[in-house]
Coordinates of C-alpha atoms in Angstrom, one line a residue:
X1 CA -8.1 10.9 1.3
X2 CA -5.4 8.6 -0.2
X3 CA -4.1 9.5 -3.1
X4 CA -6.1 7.1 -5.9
X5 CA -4.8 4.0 -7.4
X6 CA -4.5 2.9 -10.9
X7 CA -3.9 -0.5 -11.8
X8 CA -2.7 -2.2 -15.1
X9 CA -3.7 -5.8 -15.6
X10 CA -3.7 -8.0 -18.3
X11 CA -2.3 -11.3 -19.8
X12 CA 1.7 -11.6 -19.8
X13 CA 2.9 -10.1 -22.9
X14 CA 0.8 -7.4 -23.9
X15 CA 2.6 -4.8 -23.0
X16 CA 1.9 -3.5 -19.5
X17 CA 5.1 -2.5 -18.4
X18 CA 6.0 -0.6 -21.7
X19 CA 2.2 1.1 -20.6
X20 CA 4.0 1.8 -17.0
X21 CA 7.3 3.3 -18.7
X22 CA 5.4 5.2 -21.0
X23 CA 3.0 7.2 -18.7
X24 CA 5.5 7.5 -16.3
X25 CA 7.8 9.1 -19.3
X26 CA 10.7 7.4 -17.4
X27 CA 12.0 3.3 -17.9
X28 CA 11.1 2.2 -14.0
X29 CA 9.7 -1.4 -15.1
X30 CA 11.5 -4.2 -16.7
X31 CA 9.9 -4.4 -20.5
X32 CA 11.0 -8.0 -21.9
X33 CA 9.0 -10.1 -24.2
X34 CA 9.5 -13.0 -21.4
X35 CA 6.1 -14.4 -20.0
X36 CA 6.2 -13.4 -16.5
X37 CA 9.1 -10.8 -15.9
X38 CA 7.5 -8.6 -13.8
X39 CA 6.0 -10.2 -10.5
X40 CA 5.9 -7.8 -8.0
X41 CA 3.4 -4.3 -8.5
X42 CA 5.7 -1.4 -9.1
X43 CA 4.5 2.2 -8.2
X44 CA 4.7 5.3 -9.4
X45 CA 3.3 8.6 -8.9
X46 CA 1.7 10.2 -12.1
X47 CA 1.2 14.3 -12.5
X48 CA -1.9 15.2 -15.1
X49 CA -4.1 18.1 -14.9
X50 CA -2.9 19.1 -11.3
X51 CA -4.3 15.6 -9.8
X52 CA -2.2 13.2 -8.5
X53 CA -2.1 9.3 -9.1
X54 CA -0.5 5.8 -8.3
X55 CA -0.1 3.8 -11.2
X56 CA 0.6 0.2 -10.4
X57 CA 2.3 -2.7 -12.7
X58 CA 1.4 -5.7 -12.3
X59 CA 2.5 -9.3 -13.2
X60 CA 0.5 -11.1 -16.3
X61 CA -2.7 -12.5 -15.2
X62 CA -2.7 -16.6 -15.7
X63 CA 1.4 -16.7 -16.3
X64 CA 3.1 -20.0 -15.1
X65 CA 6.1 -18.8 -12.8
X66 CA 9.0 -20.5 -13.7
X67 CA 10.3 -20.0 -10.1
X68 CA 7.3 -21.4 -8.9
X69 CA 6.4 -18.3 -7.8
X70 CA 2.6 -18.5 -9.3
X71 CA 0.8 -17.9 -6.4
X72 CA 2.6 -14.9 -4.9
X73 CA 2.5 -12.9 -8.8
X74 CA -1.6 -13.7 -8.3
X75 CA -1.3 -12.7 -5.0
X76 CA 0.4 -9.0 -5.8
X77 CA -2.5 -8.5 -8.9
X78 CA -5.2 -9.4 -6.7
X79 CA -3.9 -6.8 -4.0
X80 CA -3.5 -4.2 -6.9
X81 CA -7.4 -4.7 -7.9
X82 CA -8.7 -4.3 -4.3
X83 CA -6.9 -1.3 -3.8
X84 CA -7.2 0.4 -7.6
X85 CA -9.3 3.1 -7.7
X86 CA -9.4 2.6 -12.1
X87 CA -8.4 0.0 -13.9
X88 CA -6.6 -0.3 -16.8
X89 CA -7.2 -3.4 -18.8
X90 CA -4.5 -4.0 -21.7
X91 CA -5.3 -6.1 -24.5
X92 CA -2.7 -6.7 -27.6
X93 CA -4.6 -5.6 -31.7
X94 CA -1.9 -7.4 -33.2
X95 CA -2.8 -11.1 -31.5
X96 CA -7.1 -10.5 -31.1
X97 CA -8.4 -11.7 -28.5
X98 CA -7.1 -14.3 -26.8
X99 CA -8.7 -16.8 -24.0
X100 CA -6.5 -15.3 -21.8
X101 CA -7.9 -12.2 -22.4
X102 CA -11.5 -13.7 -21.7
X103 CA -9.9 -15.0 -18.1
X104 CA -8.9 -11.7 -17.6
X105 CA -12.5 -10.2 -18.1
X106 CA -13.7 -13.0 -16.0
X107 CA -11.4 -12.3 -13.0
X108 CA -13.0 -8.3 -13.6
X109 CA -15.9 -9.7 -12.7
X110 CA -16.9 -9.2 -9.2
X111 CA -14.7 -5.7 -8.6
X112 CA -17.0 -2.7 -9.1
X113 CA -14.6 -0.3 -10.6
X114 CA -14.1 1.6 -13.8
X115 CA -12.4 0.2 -16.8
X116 CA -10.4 1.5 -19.5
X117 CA -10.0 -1.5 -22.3
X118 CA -6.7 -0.4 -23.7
X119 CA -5.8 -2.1 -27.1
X120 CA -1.7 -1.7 -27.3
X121 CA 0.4 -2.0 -30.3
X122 CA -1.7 0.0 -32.5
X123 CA 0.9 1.4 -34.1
X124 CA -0.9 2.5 -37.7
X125 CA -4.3 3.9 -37.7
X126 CA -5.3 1.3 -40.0
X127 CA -4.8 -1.1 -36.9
X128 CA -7.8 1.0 -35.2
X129 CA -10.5 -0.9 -36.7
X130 CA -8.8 -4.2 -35.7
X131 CA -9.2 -2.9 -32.0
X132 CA -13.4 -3.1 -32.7
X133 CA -12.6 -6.6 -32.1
X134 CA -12.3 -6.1 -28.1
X135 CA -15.5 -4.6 -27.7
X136 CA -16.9 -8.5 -27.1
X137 CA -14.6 -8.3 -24.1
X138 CA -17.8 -5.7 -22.6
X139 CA -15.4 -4.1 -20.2
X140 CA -14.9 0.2 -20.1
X141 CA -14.0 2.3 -22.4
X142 CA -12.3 1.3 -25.6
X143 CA -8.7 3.1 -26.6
X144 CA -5.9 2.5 -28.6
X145 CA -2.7 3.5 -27.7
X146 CA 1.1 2.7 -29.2
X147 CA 3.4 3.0 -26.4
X148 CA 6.0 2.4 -29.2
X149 CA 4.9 5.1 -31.7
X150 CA 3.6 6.9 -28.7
X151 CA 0.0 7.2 -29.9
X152 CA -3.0 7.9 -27.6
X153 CA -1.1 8.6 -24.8
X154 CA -2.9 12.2 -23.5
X155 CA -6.5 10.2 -24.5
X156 CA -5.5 7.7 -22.0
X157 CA -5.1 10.4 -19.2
X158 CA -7.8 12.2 -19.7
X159 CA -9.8 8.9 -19.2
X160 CA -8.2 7.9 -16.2
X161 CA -8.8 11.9 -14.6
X162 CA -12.5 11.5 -15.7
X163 CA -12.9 8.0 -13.8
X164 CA -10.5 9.0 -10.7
X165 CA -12.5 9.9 -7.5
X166 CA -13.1 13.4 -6.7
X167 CA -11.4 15.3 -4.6
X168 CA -13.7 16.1 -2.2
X169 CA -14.4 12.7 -1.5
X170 CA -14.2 12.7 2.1
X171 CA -15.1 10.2 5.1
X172 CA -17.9 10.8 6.8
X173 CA -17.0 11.6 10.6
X174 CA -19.5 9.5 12.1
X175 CA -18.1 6.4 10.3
X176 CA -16.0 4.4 12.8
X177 CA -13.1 4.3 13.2
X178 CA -11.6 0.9 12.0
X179 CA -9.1 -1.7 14.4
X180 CA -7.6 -5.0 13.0
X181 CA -6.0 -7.0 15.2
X182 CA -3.8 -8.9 14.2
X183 CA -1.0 -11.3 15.0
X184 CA -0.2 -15.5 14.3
X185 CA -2.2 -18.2 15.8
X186 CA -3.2 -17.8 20.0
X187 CA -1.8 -14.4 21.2
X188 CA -5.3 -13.7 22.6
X189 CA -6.7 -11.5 19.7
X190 CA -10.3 -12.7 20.3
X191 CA -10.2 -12.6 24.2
X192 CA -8.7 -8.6 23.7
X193 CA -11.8 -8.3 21.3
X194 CA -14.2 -9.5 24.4
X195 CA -12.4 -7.1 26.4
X196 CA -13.5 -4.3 24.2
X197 CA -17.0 -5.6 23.5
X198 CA -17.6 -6.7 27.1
X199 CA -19.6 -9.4 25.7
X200 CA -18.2 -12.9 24.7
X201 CA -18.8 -11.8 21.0
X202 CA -15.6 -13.9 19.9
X203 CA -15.3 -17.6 20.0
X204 CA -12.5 -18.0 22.2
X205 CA -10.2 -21.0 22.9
X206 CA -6.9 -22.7 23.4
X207 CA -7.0 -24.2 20.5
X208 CA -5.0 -22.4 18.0
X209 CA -6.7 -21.1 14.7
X210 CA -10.4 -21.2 16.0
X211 CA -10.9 -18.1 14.1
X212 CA -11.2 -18.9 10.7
X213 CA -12.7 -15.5 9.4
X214 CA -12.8 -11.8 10.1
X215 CA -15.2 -10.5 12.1
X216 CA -16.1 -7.3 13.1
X217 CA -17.5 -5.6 16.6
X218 CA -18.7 -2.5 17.3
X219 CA -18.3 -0.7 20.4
X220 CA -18.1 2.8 21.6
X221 CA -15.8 4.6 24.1
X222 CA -16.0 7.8 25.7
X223 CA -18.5 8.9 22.9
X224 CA -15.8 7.6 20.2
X225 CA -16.9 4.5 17.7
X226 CA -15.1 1.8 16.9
X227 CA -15.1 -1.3 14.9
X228 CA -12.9 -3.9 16.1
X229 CA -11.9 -6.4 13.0
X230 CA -10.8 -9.9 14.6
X231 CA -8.8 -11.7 11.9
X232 CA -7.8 -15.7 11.8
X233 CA -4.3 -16.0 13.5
X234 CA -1.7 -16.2 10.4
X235 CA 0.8 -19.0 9.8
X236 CA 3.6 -19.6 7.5
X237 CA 2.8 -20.1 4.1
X238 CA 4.3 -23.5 3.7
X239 CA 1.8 -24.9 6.3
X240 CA -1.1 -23.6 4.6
X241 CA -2.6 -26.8 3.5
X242 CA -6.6 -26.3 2.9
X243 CA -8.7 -24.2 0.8
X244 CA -9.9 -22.9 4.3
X245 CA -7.0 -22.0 5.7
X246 CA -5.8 -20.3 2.3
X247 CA -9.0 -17.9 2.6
X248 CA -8.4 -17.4 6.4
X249 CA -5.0 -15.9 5.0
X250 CA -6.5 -13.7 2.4
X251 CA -9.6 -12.3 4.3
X252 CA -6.8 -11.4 7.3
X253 CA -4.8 -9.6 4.8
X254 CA -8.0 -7.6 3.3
X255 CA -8.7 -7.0 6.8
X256 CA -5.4 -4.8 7.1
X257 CA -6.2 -3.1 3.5
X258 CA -9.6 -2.3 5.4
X259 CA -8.4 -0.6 8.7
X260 CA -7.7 2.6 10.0
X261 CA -4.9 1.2 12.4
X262 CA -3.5 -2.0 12.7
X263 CA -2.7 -3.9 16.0
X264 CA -0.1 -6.1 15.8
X265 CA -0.3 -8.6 18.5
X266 CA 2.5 -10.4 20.5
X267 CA 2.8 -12.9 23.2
X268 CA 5.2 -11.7 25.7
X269 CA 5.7 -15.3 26.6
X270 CA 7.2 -15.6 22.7
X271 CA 9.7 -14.6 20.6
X272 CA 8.7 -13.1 17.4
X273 CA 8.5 -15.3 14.3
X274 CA 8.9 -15.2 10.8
X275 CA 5.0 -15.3 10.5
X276 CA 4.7 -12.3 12.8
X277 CA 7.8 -10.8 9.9
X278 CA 5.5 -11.3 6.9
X279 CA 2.6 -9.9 8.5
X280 CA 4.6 -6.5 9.8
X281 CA 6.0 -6.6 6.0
X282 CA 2.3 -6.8 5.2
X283 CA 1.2 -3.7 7.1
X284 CA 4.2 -1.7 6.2
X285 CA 3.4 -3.0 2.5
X286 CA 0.0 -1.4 2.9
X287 CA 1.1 1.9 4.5
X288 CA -1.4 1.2 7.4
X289 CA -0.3 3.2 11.2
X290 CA 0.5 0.3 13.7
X291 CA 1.0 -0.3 17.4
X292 CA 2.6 -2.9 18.4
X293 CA 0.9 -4.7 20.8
X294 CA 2.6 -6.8 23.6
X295 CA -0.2 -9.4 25.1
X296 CA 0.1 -11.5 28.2
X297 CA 1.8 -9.0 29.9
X298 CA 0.7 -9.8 33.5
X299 CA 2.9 -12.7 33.0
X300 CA 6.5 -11.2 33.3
X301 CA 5.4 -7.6 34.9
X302 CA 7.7 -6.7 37.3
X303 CA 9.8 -9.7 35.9
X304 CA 11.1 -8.1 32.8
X305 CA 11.2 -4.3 32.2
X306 CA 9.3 -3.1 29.2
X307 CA 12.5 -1.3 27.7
X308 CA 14.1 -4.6 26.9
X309 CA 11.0 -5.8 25.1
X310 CA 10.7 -2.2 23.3
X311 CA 14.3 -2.6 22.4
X312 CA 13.7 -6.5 21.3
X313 CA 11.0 -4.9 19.2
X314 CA 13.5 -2.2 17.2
X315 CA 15.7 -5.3 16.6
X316 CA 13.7 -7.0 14.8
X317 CA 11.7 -4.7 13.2
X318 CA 13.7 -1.6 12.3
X319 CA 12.1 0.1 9.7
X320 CA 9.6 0.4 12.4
X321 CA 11.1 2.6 15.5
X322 CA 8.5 4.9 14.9
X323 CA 5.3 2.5 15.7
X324 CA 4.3 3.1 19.5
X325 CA 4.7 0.0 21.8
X326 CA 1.6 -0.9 24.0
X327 CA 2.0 -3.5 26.7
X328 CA -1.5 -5.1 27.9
X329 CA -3.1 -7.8 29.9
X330 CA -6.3 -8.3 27.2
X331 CA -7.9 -11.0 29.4
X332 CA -8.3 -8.6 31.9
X333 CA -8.6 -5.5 29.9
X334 CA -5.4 -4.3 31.7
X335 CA -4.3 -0.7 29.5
X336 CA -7.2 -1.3 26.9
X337 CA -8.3 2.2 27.2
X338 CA -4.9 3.9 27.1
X339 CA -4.3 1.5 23.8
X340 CA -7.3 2.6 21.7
X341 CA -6.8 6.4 22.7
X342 CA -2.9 5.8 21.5
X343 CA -4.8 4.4 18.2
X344 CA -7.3 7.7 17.5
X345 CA -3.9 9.7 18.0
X346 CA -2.4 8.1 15.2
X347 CA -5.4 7.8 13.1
X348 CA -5.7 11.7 13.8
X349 CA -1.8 11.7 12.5
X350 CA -2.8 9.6 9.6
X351 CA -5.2 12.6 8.4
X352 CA -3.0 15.3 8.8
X353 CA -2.4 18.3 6.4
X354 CA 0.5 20.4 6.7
X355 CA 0.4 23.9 4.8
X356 CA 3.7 23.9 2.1
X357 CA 4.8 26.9 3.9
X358 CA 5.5 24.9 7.1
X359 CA 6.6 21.9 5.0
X360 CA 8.7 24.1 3.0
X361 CA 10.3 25.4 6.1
X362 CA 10.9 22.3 7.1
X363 CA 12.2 20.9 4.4
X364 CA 14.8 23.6 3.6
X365 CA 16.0 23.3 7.7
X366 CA 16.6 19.4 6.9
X367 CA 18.7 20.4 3.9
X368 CA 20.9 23.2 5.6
X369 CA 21.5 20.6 8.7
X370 CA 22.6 17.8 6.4
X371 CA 23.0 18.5 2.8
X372 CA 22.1 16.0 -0.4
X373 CA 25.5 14.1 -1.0
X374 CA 27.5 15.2 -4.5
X375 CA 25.9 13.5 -7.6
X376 CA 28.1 13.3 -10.9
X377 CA 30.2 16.1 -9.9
X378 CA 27.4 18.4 -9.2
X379 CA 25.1 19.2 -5.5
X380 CA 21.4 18.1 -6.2
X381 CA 18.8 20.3 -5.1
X382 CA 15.0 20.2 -3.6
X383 CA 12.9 23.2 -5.0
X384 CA 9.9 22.5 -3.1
X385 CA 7.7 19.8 -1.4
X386 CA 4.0 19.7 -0.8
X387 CA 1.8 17.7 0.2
X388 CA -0.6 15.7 -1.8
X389 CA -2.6 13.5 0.4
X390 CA -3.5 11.6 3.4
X391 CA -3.8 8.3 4.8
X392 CA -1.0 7.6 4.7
X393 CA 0.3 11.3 4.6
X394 CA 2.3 12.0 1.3
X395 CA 4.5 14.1 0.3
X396 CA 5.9 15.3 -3.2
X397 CA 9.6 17.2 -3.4
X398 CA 10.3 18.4 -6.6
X399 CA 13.7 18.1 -7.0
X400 CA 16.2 18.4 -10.2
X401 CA 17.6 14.7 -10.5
X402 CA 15.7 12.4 -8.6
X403 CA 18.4 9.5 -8.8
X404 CA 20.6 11.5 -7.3
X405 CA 18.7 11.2 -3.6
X406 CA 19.9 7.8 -2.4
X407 CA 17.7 5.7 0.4
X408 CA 20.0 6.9 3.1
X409 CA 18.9 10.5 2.1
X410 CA 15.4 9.5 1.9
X411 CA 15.6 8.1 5.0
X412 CA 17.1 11.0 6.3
X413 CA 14.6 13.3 5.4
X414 CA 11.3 10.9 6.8
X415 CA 13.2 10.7 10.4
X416 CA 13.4 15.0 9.5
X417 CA 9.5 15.4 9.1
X418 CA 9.2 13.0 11.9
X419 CA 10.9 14.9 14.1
X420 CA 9.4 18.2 13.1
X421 CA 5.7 17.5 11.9
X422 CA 2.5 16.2 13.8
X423 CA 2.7 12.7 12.3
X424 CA 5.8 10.7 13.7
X425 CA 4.0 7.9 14.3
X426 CA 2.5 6.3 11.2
X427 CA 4.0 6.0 7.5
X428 CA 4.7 8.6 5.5
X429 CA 4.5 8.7 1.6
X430 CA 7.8 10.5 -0.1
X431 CA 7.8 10.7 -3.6
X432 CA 11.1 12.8 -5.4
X433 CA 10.0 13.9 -8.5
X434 CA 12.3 16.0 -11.3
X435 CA 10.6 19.5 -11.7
X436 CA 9.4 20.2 -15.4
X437 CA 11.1 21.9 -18.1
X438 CA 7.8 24.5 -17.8
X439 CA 8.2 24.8 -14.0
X440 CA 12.0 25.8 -14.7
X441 CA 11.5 28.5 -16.9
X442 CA 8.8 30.0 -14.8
X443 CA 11.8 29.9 -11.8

């Protein structure tokens, strides 16, 4: 299983990113009383009573961009609350409640998911009794904290470990096995989702953006299930005009969130586009496996050779060189079979455990070929790694200064367990993390 989510929302200035810092015991998020600084979700991976989480920042809930950059901070919370497994909702003692905060509770709503009500900047006990004030709100369990006096803050974990899911909360292996497809507006998603149905199940046309929803199909083959998730071709956001074509956008987007492995559509009569950018960004975003799928391909066989597409491919998108390249004819249902047996491998890959001895093995053979660069005079070292979760895999190396691993080491190491471990082909999850004073002294 993934490893659970944890998401802070509130109203700007409350004090979410001090929350963030403070957990995390390490300054990783901007704190400024500025409506608005943060925009983007920031992540980090929380230790506590030998579970692991991701706790997610977000932006304030109803801030005013000055950038005019509204829409994309409601955009990042709304992804954070699909995806959170508990939610922390922070409210300020020292204002009340606000309206804003009552927005807040309202957007709640609709997502079925535990709550924590945290009331921040209780930073006298006296100040508890003013936090009695929030239980109107009706949302989770009430605490006070004080990141600033650091008050509460063991409380807070223990909530969020009671309300995370359980371990053993595994997928049921007769579930199907989800597909999105998708790709911008008339590279034949719905005609490859025929294919696979053998039924005209999809509406399909010439005219560009006929699907306006996601729709899934069901088919089975060679006693394997599947669900097939069509999604509304994407376009750029500047050309999203109407209300319908804004939710086409955001039920193709919670259409990657739901799958199991994306298939990213092309036209080999097309060169790639910045549309077909944002949704790969999207994917990768979202950690999802992907196979990029190049459509139309009766059209140049024997015309142009599939290396100079794959290589076209890598160009553009090379963060990717590990996604598998499929070339089909869907109208035909040309290499349909060959594509969805490529996408169980990687679904397989996506649910991999490796044992730490093997990862430790490999691990320490990355490090002897190619050694962490000098930081601050000194050579940083990597105790152990393990691994923590699936879907996407991830992996935790305990190391003694995480700052002093660069990207370029990073992405050293992911091509490493690439190469040596049963899951080249869909994203890994690498978190460096600085071994405990406790974990020392046992060494």
């Amino acid at each position: 299983m993934p490893v659970p989510q944890v998401a802070i929302v509130g109203r700007p200035n409350v004090g979410k990113s001090s929350l963030f810092n403070w957990l995390a015991r390490r300054r990783l998020a901007i704190v400024d009383n500025y409506e608005g600084v943060t925009r983007d979700r920031m992540t980090t991976l929380i230790e506590t009573e030998d579970r692991f989480f991701e706790l997610i920042d977000t932006g304030g809930i109803g801030v005013v961009d000055a950038d005019n950059l509204t829409a994309d901070v409601t955009r990042q919370i709304e992804i954070a609350l699909v995806s959170a497994d508990v939610i922390i909702l922070v409210v300020d003692v020292q204002t009340g409640v606000m309206p804003l905060d009552v927005e807040v509770v309202e957007r709640l709503r609709g997502i079925e998911r535990p709550v924590i009500l945290v009331v921040n900047k209780a930073d006298q006990e006296h100040q508890d009794i003013h936090a009695e004030e929030f239980r109107k709100l009706g949302r989770g369990l009430l605490l006070t904290v004080s990141t600033m006096q650091n008050r509460g803050r063991d409380d807070l974990l223990d909530a969020i470990v009671d309300r995370l899911p359980d371990d053993d909360d595994t997928i049921s292996p007769e579930s199907a096995m989800k597909i999105t497809i998708v790709g911008r507006r008339n590279v034949g998603k719905s005609t490859f989702v025929n294919s696979l149905a053998e039924t005209d199940r999809m509406i399909v046309s010439e005219v560009a953006g006929t699907t306006r929803d996601s729709v899934d199909v069901n088919f089975s083959i060679d006693g394997q299930t599947f669900t097939a998730i069509d999604t509304p071709g994407l376009r750029k956001r500047k050309s999203v005009k109407t209300d319908l074509e804004y939710y086409s956008t955001h039920r193709a987007q919670r259409s990657v969130r739901r799958a199991d492995v994306v298939l990213m559509f092309f036209d080999a009569s097309e060169k790639t586009s910045k549309v077909d950018k944002q949704l790969v960004g999207y994917i990768m975003e979202n950690h999802k496996p992907v196979i990029f799928v190049v459509n139309k391909w009766d059209l140049y066989a024997g015309q142009v050779p599939t290396e100079k597409w794959v290589k076209y491919l890598h160009h553009q998108f090379t963060t990717l060189t590990y996604a598998p390249i499929a070339f089909i004819t869907g109208k035909e249902g040309k290499n349909i079979k060959t594509l969805l047996n490529h996408a169980a491998m990687l679904y397989k890959q996506a649910q991999t455990r490796v044992t730490t001895g093997e990862l430790n093995r490999i691990i320490q053979a990355a490090v002897q070929q190619h050694p962490p660069p000098m930081y601050q005079a000194r050579r940083p070292k990597i105790f152990y790694a393990t691994q923590v979760s699936t879907e996407p895999p991830t992996i935790v190396v305990m190391v003694s200064e995480p700052n002093a691993f660069g990207k370029d080491y990073q992405r050293y190491l992911l091509s490493w367990l690439r190469d040596h471990l049963p899951i080249g082909e869909v994203p890994i999850k690498l978190y460096l993390q600085k071994r405990s004073r406790a974990e020392a002294n046992k060494a």
